[in-house]
């Protein structure tokens, strides 16, 4: 079998572990040949690739980022490229393509699969918002980074009697905010799924100071928004890939809380530090299992499918179903996290 692998969309700790696992399982156990396309879908559309053998993936298990490079592609560009991709797949004699990516990549993968290409998807994203899988690799690493930052911010916040507003990633969902906020014992967690009321939030933080506490930590997901009509708020529009541009909710909340509480508030935007660096052991294992199962699915001819973690097992689910909706934080999970102060 000849297999092509690519990484697309925002990078994520564990991508290299998937690539390595695909190559090991395919080359060592099946005698396959593997090629890696450069910079995501661009590499497939332009037939820009290199051979991946065991030497090419040596030493990459613990390395963050992706040795293949990644990029975002405009959906319209990809729609126009289905024919071209099909041509390259035929010319290169590929029997399977394994795209590793998040929401946008999986939608593109589904489009190509529906166009007849032999696709087996692997989900990735630090945001953990892919509905068909219990967890995506990268999430555990990101939560670890955010939790460590929150722990560190507590000591400096306390020294200066400040409110720290820590903005974490999470475009549509608040999984990183919820988990890091719970792990670090944050005093308020703000997620996109539950639009906030600034007066309510200021009340929660203010009560803490009134109770004699010397600092407060607020974790906010980048996609969080105020409840309509509760605060002036300007949307940031969308970028060329159709992604929403955020208005900088961490900065906004810090200003609003400082004004209402008369306490110094500092915004801390964790940003891409959550995506960089070495994956945790959990993410390396999950990524390795996804790679292994993607190769097996390709050998069974299960195309148009995606690897997914269900409980402790890896299952294959239809790509078309995986892209139907996002996995948001359920109200019960959010409510559980409210026992704070
Ligand atoms: O989708 C993962 C994610 O990390 C989002 O949480 C974040 O908004 C986005 O990627 C940032 O992407 P970029 O690298 O394009 O700035």
XYZ file of C-alpha atoms and ligand atoms in Angstrom:
357
model
C 0.000 0.000 0.000
C 1.131 3.594 -0.572
C -0.084 6.042 2.061
C 0.065 9.852 2.095
C -0.087 11.715 5.395
C -0.537 15.434 6.044
C -1.076 17.819 8.960
C -3.382 20.776 8.434
C -4.790 23.707 10.420
C -3.343 25.003 13.676
C -0.561 22.804 15.009
C -0.947 20.776 18.161
C 1.347 18.752 20.446
C 1.156 15.116 19.342
C 1.072 15.608 15.559
C 4.564 14.160 15.202
C 3.590 11.196 17.358
C 0.785 10.388 14.872
C 3.119 10.730 11.875
C 5.687 8.461 13.552
C 3.060 5.901 14.452
C 1.625 5.843 10.918
C 5.099 5.273 9.468
C 6.001 2.565 11.998
C 2.780 0.611 11.633
C 2.660 0.994 7.849
C 6.325 0.388 7.027
C 7.360 -2.133 9.693
C 4.184 -4.192 10.042
C 2.640 -3.925 6.583
C 5.620 -3.230 4.315
C 3.880 -0.084 3.014
C 5.433 3.044 1.618
C 4.544 6.388 3.239
C 4.895 9.904 1.887
C 4.284 13.118 3.806
C 2.727 16.155 2.101
C 4.208 19.501 3.089
C 2.133 22.228 4.743
C -1.221 20.465 4.866
C -3.642 20.478 1.938
C -1.316 22.788 0.007
C 1.138 19.896 -0.293
C -1.543 17.600 -1.710
C -2.881 20.221 -4.119
C 0.633 21.011 -5.386
C 2.061 17.482 -5.101
C 4.743 18.801 -2.741
C 5.842 15.868 -0.592
C 8.712 13.752 0.687
C 9.182 10.084 1.461
C 8.773 9.156 5.110
C 10.814 6.175 6.211
C 11.868 5.071 9.679
C 14.880 7.409 9.659
C 12.655 10.366 8.764
C 10.557 9.876 11.886
C 13.331 8.920 14.299
C 13.322 11.021 17.459
C 10.094 12.922 16.772
C 7.755 11.275 19.298
C 8.276 13.934 21.948
C 8.697 16.870 19.601
C 5.974 19.526 19.421
C 4.707 21.025 16.162
C 4.764 19.002 12.957
C 7.775 17.935 10.888
C 5.569 18.216 7.783
C 4.497 21.812 8.356
C 0.913 22.981 8.385
C -1.227 25.659 6.790
C -4.805 26.778 6.499
C -6.577 26.622 3.161
C -9.582 28.658 2.100
C -12.596 26.314 1.733
C -13.358 27.601 -1.797
C -9.778 26.901 -2.891
C -10.079 23.322 -1.694
C -13.480 22.802 -3.344
C -11.895 23.853 -6.627
C -8.977 21.544 -5.934
C -10.821 18.203 -5.606
C -10.076 17.267 -9.233
C -6.438 18.293 -8.887
C -6.084 16.286 -5.680
C -7.638 13.261 -7.362
C -5.123 13.618 -10.218
C -2.158 13.742 -7.824
C -3.446 10.780 -5.845
C -3.659 8.751 -9.065
C -0.241 9.938 -10.356
C 1.429 9.150 -7.030
C -0.283 5.761 -6.811
C -1.726 6.514 -3.377
C -4.057 3.965 -1.834
C -4.892 6.071 1.225
C -4.526 9.603 2.560
C -4.407 10.297 6.278
C -5.102 13.975 7.024
C -4.554 14.934 10.663
C -6.482 18.024 11.672
C -9.242 19.839 13.492
C -12.695 21.051 12.542
C -11.730 22.796 9.275
C -9.398 20.014 8.138
C -11.983 17.332 8.823
C -14.615 19.245 6.840
C -12.145 19.396 3.960
C -11.362 15.693 4.436
C -15.061 14.896 4.265
C -15.384 16.907 1.053
C -12.539 14.963 -0.546
C -13.880 11.652 0.761
C -17.254 12.444 -0.794
C -15.356 13.232 -3.985
C -14.140 9.612 -3.954
C -10.686 10.014 -2.404
C -9.505 7.261 -0.016
C -9.407 9.303 3.196
C -8.950 8.161 6.804
C -9.024 11.182 9.127
C -7.290 11.657 12.460
C -8.735 14.368 14.748
C -6.466 16.848 16.513
C -7.000 20.086 18.392
C -5.995 21.506 21.725
C -9.562 22.866 21.935
C -11.001 19.323 22.378
C -14.110 20.311 20.445
C -14.452 17.428 17.952
C -17.799 15.802 18.729
C -17.096 12.220 17.699
C -14.156 11.598 19.997
C -14.105 11.775 23.789
C -10.739 13.540 23.697
C -8.352 14.933 21.092
C -4.608 14.766 21.645
C -3.059 18.161 22.402
C -5.802 19.007 24.878
C -4.035 17.429 27.844
C -0.832 19.300 27.015
C -2.641 22.629 26.638
C -4.495 22.149 29.927
C -1.184 21.358 31.636
C 0.432 24.526 30.291
C -2.559 26.674 31.277
C -2.762 25.093 34.732
C 0.901 25.755 35.411
C 0.450 29.372 34.309
C -2.561 29.780 36.616
C -0.649 28.289 39.563
C 2.202 30.731 38.945
C -0.105 33.708 38.531
C -1.703 33.041 41.909
C 1.445 33.889 43.843
C 2.112 37.152 42.023
C -1.582 38.110 42.167
C -1.623 37.580 45.910
C 1.539 39.632 46.458
C -0.076 42.614 44.714
C -3.724 42.052 45.652
C -4.710 41.859 42.019
C -7.274 40.268 39.803
C -5.590 38.200 37.092
C -7.718 37.648 34.002
C -6.159 34.760 32.114
C -7.286 34.251 28.531
C -6.849 30.717 27.219
C -7.569 29.268 23.771
C -11.007 27.955 22.906
C -12.584 29.498 19.861
C -16.062 27.974 20.189
C -15.770 25.908 23.341
C -14.476 26.374 26.865
C -12.819 22.997 27.515
C -9.350 24.389 28.231
C -10.807 27.132 30.451
C -12.970 24.625 32.326
C -10.261 22.040 32.929
C -7.383 24.408 33.722
C -9.691 26.559 35.857
C -10.817 23.519 37.846
C -7.288 22.120 38.116
C -5.837 25.390 39.389
C -8.798 26.413 41.550
C -9.664 29.562 39.603
C -12.288 31.814 41.154
C -14.321 32.308 38.001
C -14.405 30.433 34.703
C -15.877 32.120 31.637
C -16.683 30.010 28.564
C -18.256 30.685 25.145
C -21.106 28.276 25.890
C -22.367 30.478 28.738
C -22.380 34.204 27.795
C -21.393 36.199 30.880
C -22.996 39.130 32.667
C -20.201 41.514 33.663
C -22.082 42.704 36.763
C -22.532 39.119 37.941
C -18.865 38.359 37.314
C -17.756 41.510 39.136
C -20.072 40.465 41.989
C -18.385 37.054 42.307
C -14.887 38.535 42.297
C -15.899 41.441 44.583
C -17.398 39.061 47.167
C -14.095 37.280 47.359
C -12.260 40.489 48.255
C -15.037 41.418 50.725
C -14.469 38.034 52.402
C -10.881 39.114 53.087
C -9.184 37.266 50.227
C -6.274 39.119 48.675
C -6.487 38.137 45.016
C -8.662 36.533 42.376
C -8.037 34.479 39.262
C -10.491 34.597 36.369
C -9.987 32.184 33.439
C -11.688 33.143 30.205
C -11.819 31.276 26.896
C -10.912 33.492 23.945
C -14.342 32.943 22.332
C -16.348 34.012 25.406
C -18.840 36.842 24.922
C -21.092 38.961 27.123
C -24.787 38.179 27.419
C -26.450 40.394 24.791
C -27.475 43.756 26.194
C -25.346 43.515 29.358
C -22.235 45.297 28.114
C -20.948 47.246 25.142
C -19.060 44.823 22.931
C -17.794 45.050 19.333
C -17.478 41.833 17.311
C -14.127 41.358 15.542
C -15.395 40.128 12.119
C -13.916 37.132 10.277
C -10.582 36.391 8.636
C -9.910 35.082 5.094
C -10.501 31.474 6.220
C -13.931 32.338 7.600
C -12.669 32.164 11.215
C -14.037 34.657 13.687
C -11.558 37.339 14.788
C -11.722 37.822 18.511
C -12.070 41.156 20.235
C -9.535 40.377 23.010
C -11.885 39.335 25.780
C -9.073 39.020 28.372
C -8.147 42.675 28.002
C -11.784 43.764 27.969
C -12.619 41.844 31.145
C -9.565 43.175 32.981
C -10.565 46.769 32.174
C -14.206 46.212 33.100
C -13.430 44.413 36.368
C -10.867 47.009 37.452
C -13.357 49.794 36.781
C -16.138 48.109 38.732
C -14.102 46.764 41.649
C -11.466 49.441 42.143
C -8.900 46.607 42.303
C -5.948 46.361 39.977
C -6.617 43.816 37.249
C -4.062 42.428 34.804
C -4.839 40.519 31.596
C -2.598 37.564 30.707
C -3.068 36.131 27.217
C -1.539 32.645 27.109
C -1.976 32.300 23.328
C 0.185 29.932 21.329
C 2.334 28.873 24.258
C -0.533 26.421 24.897
C 0.109 24.817 21.514
C 3.892 24.720 21.556
C 6.407 22.305 23.010
C 6.464 18.667 23.926
C 3.223 16.681 24.299
C 2.326 15.056 27.620
C 2.574 11.276 27.962
C -1.230 11.055 27.640
C -1.194 12.941 24.333
C 1.723 10.890 22.969
C -0.137 7.662 23.703
C -3.448 8.851 22.228
C -1.714 10.233 19.128
C 0.223 6.978 18.671
C -2.961 4.913 18.981
C -4.773 7.126 16.453
C -1.919 6.693 13.952
C -1.890 2.905 14.412
C -5.664 2.616 13.946
C -5.700 4.946 10.935
C -3.300 2.601 9.116
C -5.401 -0.412 10.068
C -8.557 1.299 8.799
C -6.807 2.074 5.504
C -5.887 -1.608 5.146
C -9.478 -2.621 5.781
C -10.582 -0.112 3.127
C -12.609 1.874 5.669
C -12.470 5.233 3.941
C -14.442 8.373 4.759
C -13.877 7.505 8.413
C -12.155 9.076 11.400
C -10.313 7.580 14.373
C -12.082 8.370 17.663
C -11.541 7.624 21.335
C -14.674 6.161 22.953
C -14.033 5.360 26.579
C -10.716 3.543 26.367
C -11.187 2.078 22.883
C -10.324 3.543 19.501
C -13.256 3.288 17.107
C -13.837 4.409 13.539
C -16.677 6.881 12.949
C -17.942 8.395 9.681
C -16.270 11.711 8.825
C -19.627 13.083 7.723
C -20.975 12.602 11.246
C -17.853 13.971 12.907
C -18.194 17.343 11.189
C -21.896 17.830 11.907
C -21.457 19.669 15.205
C -18.866 20.665 17.791
C -18.492 19.165 21.244
C -19.378 21.986 23.602
C -19.082 22.101 27.401
C -22.371 20.726 28.786
C -24.222 22.849 31.360
C -23.687 20.162 34.069
C -19.923 20.233 33.570
C -19.929 24.019 33.857
C -22.134 23.950 36.950
C -19.891 21.384 38.656
C -16.988 23.799 38.373
C -18.801 26.625 40.163
C -17.998 25.522 43.719
C -15.217 28.046 44.120
C -14.151 31.092 46.220
O -8.181 25.616 16.846
C -7.136 25.669 17.713
C -6.766 27.058 18.060
O -5.740 26.845 18.945
C -7.855 27.984 18.613
O -8.143 27.818 19.942
C -7.281 29.324 18.311
O -8.275 30.316 18.227
C -6.648 29.113 17.004
O -6.225 27.772 16.970
C -5.515 30.066 16.723
O -5.018 29.790 15.480
P -3.875 30.594 14.721
O -2.645 29.754 14.849
O -4.345 30.672 13.327
O -3.695 31.911 15.390
